[in-house]
JSON list of C-alpha atoms and ligand atoms in Angstrom, two decimals:
[
{"chain": "A", "resi": 27, "resn": "UNK", "atom": "CA", "xyz": [-9.05, 13.71, -8.97]},
{"chain": "A", "resi": 28, "resn": "UNK", "atom": "CA", "xyz": [-7.40, 11.94, -5.84]},
{"chain": "A", "resi": 29, "resn": "UNK", "atom": "CA", "xyz": [-4.14, 12.06, -5.06]},
{"chain": "A", "resi": 30, "resn": "UNK", "atom": "CA", "xyz": [-1.93, 10.36, -2.51]},
{"chain": "A", "resi": 31, "resn": "UNK", "atom": "CA", "xyz": [0.87, 11.22, -0.99]},
{"chain": "A", "resi": 32, "resn": "UNK", "atom": "CA", "xyz": [4.48, 9.57, -1.35]},
{"chain": "A", "resi": 33, "resn": "UNK", "atom": "CA", "xyz": [7.43, 11.09, 1.28]},
{"chain": "A", "resi": 34, "resn": "UNK", "atom": "CA", "xyz": [10.04, 13.04, -0.85]},
{"chain": "A", "resi": 35, "resn": "UNK", "atom": "CA", "xyz": [12.08, 14.65, 2.17]},
{"chain": "A", "resi": 36, "resn": "UNK", "atom": "CA", "xyz": [11.81, 13.99, 5.51]},
{"chain": "A", "resi": 37, "resn": "UNK", "atom": "CA", "xyz": [12.20, 16.87, 7.66]},
{"chain": "A", "resi": 38, "resn": "UNK", "atom": "CA", "xyz": [15.88, 15.58, 9.28]},
{"chain": "A", "resi": 39, "resn": "UNK", "atom": "CA", "xyz": [16.91, 15.94, 6.24]},
{"chain": "A", "resi": 40, "resn": "UNK", "atom": "CA", "xyz": [15.25, 19.16, 5.51]},
{"chain": "A", "resi": 41, "resn": "UNK", "atom": "CA", "xyz": [17.06, 20.55, 8.72]},
{"chain": "A", "resi": 42, "resn": "UNK", "atom": "CA", "xyz": [20.42, 19.60, 7.46]},
{"chain": "A", "resi": 43, "resn": "UNK", "atom": "CA", "xyz": [20.13, 20.69, 4.44]},
{"chain": "A", "resi": 44, "resn": "UNK", "atom": "CA", "xyz": [19.37, 24.25, 5.89]},
{"chain": "A", "resi": 45, "resn": "UNK", "atom": "CA", "xyz": [22.39, 24.31, 8.27]},
{"chain": "A", "resi": 46, "resn": "UNK", "atom": "CA", "xyz": [24.47, 23.80, 5.34]},
{"chain": "A", "resi": 47, "resn": "UNK", "atom": "CA", "xyz": [22.36, 26.85, 3.76]},
{"chain": "A", "resi": 48, "resn": "UNK", "atom": "CA", "xyz": [22.73, 29.12, 6.60]},
{"chain": "A", "resi": 49, "resn": "UNK", "atom": "CA", "xyz": [26.94, 28.41, 6.65]},
{"chain": "A", "resi": 50, "resn": "UNK", "atom": "CA", "xyz": [26.62, 29.89, 3.35]},
{"chain": "A", "resi": 51, "resn": "UNK", "atom": "CA", "xyz": [24.53, 33.24, 3.54]},
{"chain": "A", "resi": 52, "resn": "UNK", "atom": "CA", "xyz": [26.77, 33.93, 6.75]},
{"chain": "A", "resi": 53, "resn": "UNK", "atom": "CA", "xyz": [29.78, 34.19, 4.56]},
{"chain": "A", "resi": 54, "resn": "UNK", "atom": "CA", "xyz": [28.55, 35.60, 2.08]},
{"chain": "A", "resi": 55, "resn": "UNK", "atom": "CA", "xyz": [26.97, 38.73, 4.10]},
{"chain": "A", "resi": 56, "resn": "UNK", "atom": "CA", "xyz": [29.79, 38.31, 7.31]},
{"chain": "A", "resi": 57, "resn": "UNK", "atom": "CA", "xyz": [29.39, 42.49, 8.86]},
{"chain": "A", "resi": 58, "resn": "UNK", "atom": "CA", "xyz": [26.27, 43.52, 6.92]},
{"chain": "A", "resi": 59, "resn": "UNK", "atom": "CA", "xyz": [22.48, 43.40, 8.04]},
{"chain": "A", "resi": 60, "resn": "UNK", "atom": "CA", "xyz": [20.48, 41.49, 5.81]},
{"chain": "A", "resi": 61, "resn": "UNK", "atom": "CA", "xyz": [16.53, 41.96, 5.37]},
{"chain": "A", "resi": 62, "resn": "UNK", "atom": "CA", "xyz": [15.34, 38.58, 4.28]},
{"chain": "A", "resi": 63, "resn": "UNK", "atom": "CA", "xyz": [11.95, 38.87, 2.61]},
{"chain": "A", "resi": 64, "resn": "UNK", "atom": "CA", "xyz": [9.30, 36.08, 2.56]},
{"chain": "A", "resi": 65, "resn": "UNK", "atom": "CA", "xyz": [6.86, 35.70, 0.24]},
{"chain": "A", "resi": 66, "resn": "UNK", "atom": "CA", "xyz": [3.53, 34.53, 1.86]},
{"chain": "A", "resi": 67, "resn": "UNK", "atom": "CA", "xyz": [2.28, 31.95, 2.52]},
{"chain": "A", "resi": 68, "resn": "UNK", "atom": "CA", "xyz": [4.67, 29.20, 1.50]},
{"chain": "A", "resi": 69, "resn": "UNK", "atom": "CA", "xyz": [8.05, 30.34, 2.76]},
{"chain": "A", "resi": 70, "resn": "UNK", "atom": "CA", "xyz": [6.74, 30.69, 6.51]},
{"chain": "A", "resi": 71, "resn": "UNK", "atom": "CA", "xyz": [8.40, 27.77, 7.65]},
{"chain": "A", "resi": 72, "resn": "UNK", "atom": "CA", "xyz": [11.40, 27.54, 5.28]},
{"chain": "A", "resi": 73, "resn": "UNK", "atom": "CA", "xyz": [12.26, 31.23, 6.77]},
{"chain": "A", "resi": 74, "resn": "UNK", "atom": "CA", "xyz": [11.71, 31.11, 10.09]},
{"chain": "A", "resi": 75, "resn": "UNK", "atom": "CA", "xyz": [14.32, 27.59, 10.50]},
{"chain": "A", "resi": 76, "resn": "UNK", "atom": "CA", "xyz": [16.09, 29.57, 8.44]},
{"chain": "A", "resi": 77, "resn": "UNK", "atom": "CA", "xyz": [16.51, 32.70, 10.16]},
{"chain": "A", "resi": 78, "resn": "UNK", "atom": "CA", "xyz": [17.32, 30.78, 13.75]},
{"chain": "A", "resi": 79, "resn": "UNK", "atom": "CA", "xyz": [20.29, 28.97, 11.60]},
{"chain": "A", "resi": 80, "resn": "UNK", "atom": "CA", "xyz": [21.50, 32.16, 11.13]},
{"chain": "A", "resi": 81, "resn": "UNK", "atom": "CA", "xyz": [24.54, 34.09, 13.17]},
{"chain": "A", "resi": 82, "resn": "UNK", "atom": "CA", "xyz": [23.88, 37.51, 11.17]},
{"chain": "A", "resi": 83, "resn": "UNK", "atom": "CA", "xyz": [21.76, 40.79, 12.30]},
{"chain": "A", "resi": 84, "resn": "UNK", "atom": "CA", "xyz": [18.49, 39.83, 10.54]},
{"chain": "A", "resi": 85, "resn": "UNK", "atom": "CA", "xyz": [15.56, 42.18, 9.84]},
{"chain": "A", "resi": 86, "resn": "UNK", "atom": "CA", "xyz": [11.93, 40.38, 8.31]},
{"chain": "A", "resi": 87, "resn": "UNK", "atom": "CA", "xyz": [9.76, 41.36, 6.22]},
{"chain": "A", "resi": 88, "resn": "UNK", "atom": "CA", "xyz": [6.76, 39.77, 3.93]},
{"chain": "A", "resi": 89, "resn": "UNK", "atom": "CA", "xyz": [5.49, 40.57, 0.86]},
{"chain": "A", "resi": 90, "resn": "UNK", "atom": "CA", "xyz": [2.68, 38.50, -1.02]},
{"chain": "A", "resi": 91, "resn": "UNK", "atom": "CA", "xyz": [1.59, 38.10, -4.41]},
{"chain": "A", "resi": 92, "resn": "UNK", "atom": "CA", "xyz": [-1.70, 36.35, -5.67]},
{"chain": "A", "resi": 93, "resn": "UNK", "atom": "CA", "xyz": [-1.33, 34.33, -8.78]},
{"chain": "A", "resi": 94, "resn": "UNK", "atom": "CA", "xyz": [-4.83, 33.49, -10.41]},
{"chain": "A", "resi": 95, "resn": "UNK", "atom": "CA", "xyz": [-4.00, 30.08, -11.21]},
{"chain": "A", "resi": 96, "resn": "UNK", "atom": "CA", "xyz": [-5.33, 27.55, -9.11]},
{"chain": "A", "resi": 97, "resn": "UNK", "atom": "CA", "xyz": [-4.56, 23.84, -8.02]},
{"chain": "A", "resi": 98, "resn": "UNK", "atom": "CA", "xyz": [-1.59, 22.68, -10.01]},
{"chain": "A", "resi": 99, "resn": "UNK", "atom": "CA", "xyz": [-2.08, 25.79, -12.24]},
{"chain": "A", "resi": 100, "resn": "UNK", "atom": "CA", "xyz": [0.42, 29.09, -13.02]},
{"chain": "A", "resi": 101, "resn": "UNK", "atom": "CA", "xyz": [-1.07, 32.23, -13.48]},
{"chain": "A", "resi": 102, "resn": "UNK", "atom": "CA", "xyz": [-0.68, 35.65, -14.22]},
{"chain": "A", "resi": 103, "resn": "UNK", "atom": "CA", "xyz": [1.07, 37.72, -10.68]},
{"chain": "A", "resi": 104, "resn": "UNK", "atom": "CA", "xyz": [-0.07, 40.87, -9.02]},
{"chain": "A", "resi": 105, "resn": "UNK", "atom": "CA", "xyz": [0.80, 42.10, -5.64]},
{"chain": "A", "resi": 106, "resn": "UNK", "atom": "CA", "xyz": [-1.57, 42.24, -2.57]},
{"chain": "A", "resi": 107, "resn": "UNK", "atom": "CA", "xyz": [0.78, 42.86, 0.45]},
{"chain": "A", "resi": 108, "resn": "UNK", "atom": "CA", "xyz": [3.79, 45.13, -0.12]},
{"chain": "A", "resi": 109, "resn": "UNK", "atom": "CA", "xyz": [7.10, 45.29, 1.82]},
{"chain": "A", "resi": 110, "resn": "UNK", "atom": "CA", "xyz": [6.95, 47.52, 5.27]},
{"chain": "A", "resi": 111, "resn": "UNK", "atom": "CA", "xyz": [11.02, 48.09, 5.67]},
{"chain": "A", "resi": 112, "resn": "UNK", "atom": "CA", "xyz": [12.62, 50.11, 3.58]},
{"chain": "A", "resi": 113, "resn": "UNK", "atom": "CA", "xyz": [15.07, 48.49, 1.85]},
{"chain": "A", "resi": 114, "resn": "UNK", "atom": "CA", "xyz": [17.15, 51.10, 0.03]},
{"chain": "A", "resi": 115, "resn": "UNK", "atom": "CA", "xyz": [20.19, 50.92, -0.10]},
{"chain": "A", "resi": 116, "resn": "UNK", "atom": "CA", "xyz": [19.92, 47.70, 1.54]},
{"chain": "A", "resi": 117, "resn": "UNK", "atom": "CA", "xyz": [21.28, 43.99, 1.22]},
{"chain": "A", "resi": 118, "resn": "UNK", "atom": "CA", "xyz": [17.83, 41.51, 0.73]},
{"chain": "A", "resi": 119, "resn": "UNK", "atom": "CA", "xyz": [17.27, 38.02, 0.56]},
{"chain": "A", "resi": 120, "resn": "UNK", "atom": "CA", "xyz": [14.21, 36.40, -0.84]},
{"chain": "A", "resi": 121, "resn": "UNK", "atom": "CA", "xyz": [13.02, 33.52, 0.61]},
{"chain": "A", "resi": 122, "resn": "UNK", "atom": "CA", "xyz": [10.66, 31.43, -1.75]},
{"chain": "A", "resi": 123, "resn": "UNK", "atom": "CA", "xyz": [9.21, 28.21, -0.78]},
{"chain": "A", "resi": 124, "resn": "UNK", "atom": "CA", "xyz": [9.45, 27.02, -4.69]},
{"chain": "A", "resi": 125, "resn": "UNK", "atom": "CA", "xyz": [10.08, 28.36, -7.83]},
{"chain": "A", "resi": 126, "resn": "UNK", "atom": "CA", "xyz": [8.19, 26.94, -10.84]},
{"chain": "A", "resi": 127, "resn": "UNK", "atom": "CA", "xyz": [7.79, 28.82, -14.00]},
{"chain": "A", "resi": 128, "resn": "UNK", "atom": "CA", "xyz": [10.03, 31.45, -12.48]},
{"chain": "A", "resi": 129, "resn": "UNK", "atom": "CA", "xyz": [7.34, 34.26, -12.72]},
{"chain": "A", "resi": 130, "resn": "UNK", "atom": "CA", "xyz": [7.02, 35.25, -8.88]},
{"chain": "A", "resi": 131, "resn": "UNK", "atom": "CA", "xyz": [10.68, 35.00, -8.35]},
{"chain": "A", "resi": 132, "resn": "UNK", "atom": "CA", "xyz": [10.96, 37.57, -11.32]},
{"chain": "A", "resi": 133, "resn": "UNK", "atom": "CA", "xyz": [8.48, 39.94, -10.59]},
{"chain": "A", "resi": 134, "resn": "UNK", "atom": "CA", "xyz": [9.54, 40.24, -6.87]},
{"chain": "A", "resi": 135, "resn": "UNK", "atom": "CA", "xyz": [13.23, 40.44, -7.22]},
{"chain": "A", "resi": 136, "resn": "UNK", "atom": "CA", "xyz": [12.20, 43.32, -9.96]},
{"chain": "A", "resi": 137, "resn": "UNK", "atom": "CA", "xyz": [9.87, 44.83, -7.55]},
{"chain": "A", "resi": 138, "resn": "UNK", "atom": "CA", "xyz": [12.78, 45.34, -5.14]},
{"chain": "A", "resi": 139, "resn": "UNK", "atom": "CA", "xyz": [15.46, 45.94, -7.20]},
{"chain": "A", "resi": 140, "resn": "UNK", "atom": "CA", "xyz": [13.38, 49.07, -8.43]},
{"chain": "A", "resi": 141, "resn": "UNK", "atom": "CA", "xyz": [12.87, 50.36, -4.48]},
{"chain": "A", "resi": 142, "resn": "UNK", "atom": "CA", "xyz": [16.98, 50.79, -4.49]},
{"chain": "A", "resi": 143, "resn": "UNK", "atom": "CA", "xyz": [18.09, 47.82, -2.54]},
{"chain": "A", "resi": 144, "resn": "UNK", "atom": "CA", "xyz": [21.53, 47.78, -2.73]},
{"chain": "A", "resi": 145, "resn": "UNK", "atom": "CA", "xyz": [21.77, 43.84, -3.60]},
{"chain": "A", "resi": 146, "resn": "UNK", "atom": "CA", "xyz": [18.91, 41.41, -4.01]},
{"chain": "A", "resi": 147, "resn": "UNK", "atom": "CA", "xyz": [18.77, 38.05, -4.00]},
{"chain": "A", "resi": 148, "resn": "UNK", "atom": "CA", "xyz": [17.35, 34.42, -4.10]},
{"chain": "A", "resi": 149, "resn": "UNK", "atom": "CA", "xyz": [17.13, 31.26, -1.62]},
{"chain": "A", "resi": 150, "resn": "UNK", "atom": "CA", "xyz": [14.65, 28.88, -2.18]},
{"chain": "A", "resi": 151, "resn": "UNK", "atom": "CA", "xyz": [13.10, 25.53, -1.02]},
{"chain": "A", "resi": 152, "resn": "UNK", "atom": "CA", "xyz": [13.14, 24.04, -4.06]},
{"chain": "A", "resi": 153, "resn": "UNK", "atom": "CA", "xyz": [14.11, 24.36, -7.68]},
{"chain": "A", "resi": 154, "resn": "UNK", "atom": "CA", "xyz": [11.37, 22.73, -9.72]},
{"chain": "A", "resi": 155, "resn": "UNK", "atom": "CA", "xyz": [13.16, 22.84, -12.90]},
{"chain": "A", "resi": 156, "resn": "UNK", "atom": "CA", "xyz": [10.32, 21.40, -15.44]},
{"chain": "A", "resi": 157, "resn": "UNK", "atom": "CA", "xyz": [7.98, 24.54, -16.19]},
{"chain": "A", "resi": 158, "resn": "UNK", "atom": "CA", "xyz": [10.33, 27.41, -16.01]},
{"chain": "A", "resi": 159, "resn": "UNK", "atom": "CA", "xyz": [8.66, 30.04, -18.53]},
{"chain": "A", "resi": 160, "resn": "UNK", "atom": "CA", "xyz": [11.54, 32.94, -16.79]},
{"chain": "A", "resi": 161, "resn": "UNK", "atom": "CA", "xyz": [15.05, 32.62, -16.72]},
{"chain": "A", "resi": 162, "resn": "UNK", "atom": "CA", "xyz": [16.13, 33.87, -12.80]},
{"chain": "A", "resi": 163, "resn": "UNK", "atom": "CA", "xyz": [19.09, 33.31, -11.01]},
{"chain": "A", "resi": 164, "resn": "UNK", "atom": "CA", "xyz": [18.82, 30.98, -7.71]},
{"chain": "A", "resi": 165, "resn": "UNK", "atom": "CA", "xyz": [21.31, 32.00, -5.58]},
{"chain": "A", "resi": 166, "resn": "UNK", "atom": "CA", "xyz": [20.56, 29.59, -2.57]},
{"chain": "A", "resi": 167, "resn": "UNK", "atom": "CA", "xyz": [18.67, 26.81, -3.31]},
{"chain": "A", "resi": 168, "resn": "UNK", "atom": "CA", "xyz": [18.03, 23.97, -1.16]},
{"chain": "A", "resi": 169, "resn": "UNK", "atom": "CA", "xyz": [16.78, 21.12, -3.03]},
{"chain": "A", "resi": 170, "resn": "UNK", "atom": "CA", "xyz": [16.28, 20.27, -7.02]},
{"chain": "A", "resi": 171, "resn": "UNK", "atom": "CA", "xyz": [13.24, 18.62, -8.42]},
{"chain": "A", "resi": 172, "resn": "UNK", "atom": "CA", "xyz": [12.36, 17.91, -12.07]},
{"chain": "A", "resi": 173, "resn": "UNK", "atom": "CA", "xyz": [8.60, 17.89, -11.92]},
{"chain": "A", "resi": 174, "resn": "UNK", "atom": "CA", "xyz": [5.88, 16.76, -9.99]},
{"chain": "A", "resi": 175, "resn": "UNK", "atom": "CA", "xyz": [3.39, 18.84, -7.30]},
{"chain": "A", "resi": 176, "resn": "UNK", "atom": "CA", "xyz": [4.92, 19.15, -4.03]},
{"chain": "A", "resi": 177, "resn": "UNK", "atom": "CA", "xyz": [3.22, 19.65, -0.51]},
{"chain": "A", "resi": 178, "resn": "UNK", "atom": "CA", "xyz": [4.44, 19.86, 3.35]},
{"chain": "A", "resi": 179, "resn": "UNK", "atom": "CA", "xyz": [6.85, 22.28, 4.87]},
{"chain": "A", "resi": 180, "resn": "UNK", "atom": "CA", "xyz": [4.94, 25.84, 3.73]},
{"chain": "A", "resi": 181, "resn": "UNK", "atom": "CA", "xyz": [3.81, 24.18, 0.48]},
{"chain": "A", "resi": 182, "resn": "UNK", "atom": "CA", "xyz": [-0.11, 23.64, -0.49]},
{"chain": "A", "resi": 183, "resn": "UNK", "atom": "CA", "xyz": [-2.60, 21.86, -2.74]},
{"chain": "A", "resi": 184, "resn": "UNK", "atom": "CA", "xyz": [-5.50, 24.30, -2.29]},
{"chain": "A", "resi": 185, "resn": "UNK", "atom": "CA", "xyz": [-4.50, 25.41, 1.19]},
{"chain": "A", "resi": 186, "resn": "UNK", "atom": "CA", "xyz": [-4.05, 21.46, 2.55]},
{"chain": "A", "resi": 187, "resn": "UNK", "atom": "CA", "xyz": [-1.01, 19.71, 3.07]},
{"chain": "A", "resi": 188, "resn": "UNK", "atom": "CA", "xyz": [0.82, 23.16, 4.38]},
{"chain": "A", "resi": 189, "resn": "UNK", "atom": "CA", "xyz": [1.88, 22.50, 8.12]},
{"chain": "A", "resi": 190, "resn": "UNK", "atom": "CA", "xyz": [2.82, 19.35, 6.88]},
{"chain": "A", "resi": 191, "resn": "UNK", "atom": "CA", "xyz": [6.50, 19.02, 8.71]},
{"chain": "A", "resi": 192, "resn": "UNK", "atom": "CA", "xyz": [8.05, 16.97, 5.86]},
{"chain": "A", "resi": 193, "resn": "UNK", "atom": "CA", "xyz": [7.94, 17.61, 2.30]},
{"chain": "A", "resi": 194, "resn": "UNK", "atom": "CA", "xyz": [5.28, 14.77, -0.16]},
{"chain": "A", "resi": 195, "resn": "UNK", "atom": "CA", "xyz": [5.13, 14.40, -3.45]},
{"chain": "A", "resi": 196, "resn": "UNK", "atom": "CA", "xyz": [1.35, 14.04, -4.84]},
{"chain": "A", "resi": 197, "resn": "UNK", "atom": "CA", "xyz": [0.58, 11.12, -6.92]},
{"chain": "A", "resi": 198, "resn": "UNK", "atom": "CA", "xyz": [-2.67, 10.54, -9.10]},
{"chain": "A", "resi": 199, "resn": "UNK", "atom": "CA", "xyz": [-4.48, 7.13, -7.87]},
{"chain": "A", "resi": 200, "resn": "UNK", "atom": "CA", "xyz": [-5.68, 5.00, -10.62]},
{"chain": "B", "resi": 403, "resn": "IMP", "atom": "P1", "xyz": [5.96, 30.31, -10.28]},
{"chain": "B", "resi": 403, "resn": "IMP", "atom": "O1", "xyz": [5.76, 31.77, -10.21]},
{"chain": "B", "resi": 403, "resn": "IMP", "atom": "O2", "xyz": [5.68, 29.37, -11.39]},
{"chain": "B", "resi": 403, "resn": "IMP", "atom": "O3", "xyz": [7.66, 30.29, -10.48]},
{"chain": "B", "resi": 403, "resn": "IMP", "atom": "O4", "xyz": [4.94, 29.72, -8.98]},
{"chain": "B", "resi": 403, "resn": "IMP", "atom": "C1", "xyz": [5.33, 29.85, -7.80]},
{"chain": "B", "resi": 403, "resn": "IMP", "atom": "C2", "xyz": [4.12, 29.75, -7.10]},
{"chain": "B", "resi": 403, "resn": "IMP", "atom": "O5", "xyz": [3.76, 28.26, -7.39]},
{"chain": "B", "resi": 403, "resn": "IMP", "atom": "C3", "xyz": [5.22, 28.81, -5.14]},
{"chain": "B", "resi": 403, "resn": "IMP", "atom": "O6", "xyz": [4.93, 30.54, -4.74]},
{"chain": "B", "resi": 403, "resn": "IMP", "atom": "C4", "xyz": [3.89, 27.97, -4.85]},
{"chain": "B", "resi": 403, "resn": "IMP", "atom": "O7", "xyz": [3.39, 29.04, -4.16]},
{"chain": "B", "resi": 403, "resn": "IMP", "atom": "C5", "xyz": [3.02, 27.93, -6.70]},
{"chain": "B", "resi": 403, "resn": "IMP", "atom": "N1", "xyz": [3.88, 25.71, -6.36]},
{"chain": "B", "resi": 403, "resn": "IMP", "atom": "C6", "xyz": [4.22, 25.72, -8.00]},
{"chain": "B", "resi": 403, "resn": "IMP", "atom": "N2", "xyz": [4.61, 24.77, -7.71]},
{"chain": "B", "resi": 403, "resn": "IMP", "atom": "C7", "xyz": [3.96, 24.17, -6.83]},
{"chain": "B", "resi": 403, "resn": "IMP", "atom": "C8", "xyz": [4.27, 22.46, -5.89]},
{"chain": "B", "resi": 403, "resn": "IMP", "atom": "O8", "xyz": [4.75, 21.67, -6.71]},
{"chain": "B", "resi": 403, "resn": "IMP", "atom": "N3", "xyz": [3.04, 22.81, -4.93]},
{"chain": "B", "resi": 403, "resn": "IMP", "atom": "C9", "xyz": [3.07, 24.15, -4.14]},
{"chain": "B", "resi": 403, "resn": "IMP", "atom": "N4", "xyz": [3.13, 25.09, -4.96]},
{"chain": "B", "resi": 403, "resn": "IMP", "atom": "C10", "xyz": [3.47, 24.86, -5.81]},
{"chain": "B", "resi": 404, "resn": "MG", "atom": "MG1", "xyz": [3.86, 30.24, -3.01]}
]
């Protein structure tokens, strides 16, 4: 199937929204050291831009999960890289590119809670509503969309489009 991409969110809009999120996050965690945990690989661009806007003491770590879906289809989840820092007794903010069915974030959130974090909150670039299966509380969200498959700024379609600096929606070519 052939797709063309249409610009959805330009880079200046992403940058502006990240500044707003950073202000709200600073407000919540002032006086604490925060552990940001990015979900590889999609969250890397969002995480590094967000981290540089935060005037807080921060530690970074990454987690990786494999989903045995392919292309645009979700699949079942397993852990392929765990966090390396101890999160016990620490406030943790999970940073993710997009929440779709909610399976990935529920899995990661439960895992970090089971390691004894003081709190585990969630910050996503995109909240995509249509295919939600697991109810998950999203504490910080940059953009909400109803549906569609997005690429760019970390989001990929079979590894393509990830490094684009803005966010696009894929449209099927007739
Ligand atoms: P969930 O477990 O269904 O919430 O899916 C989350 C994962 O699916 C994300 O981390 C992405 O890797 C992938 N995903 C879901 N929707 C999109 C999309 O529109 N573009 C790119 N990746 C997506
Ligand atoms: Mg991902």
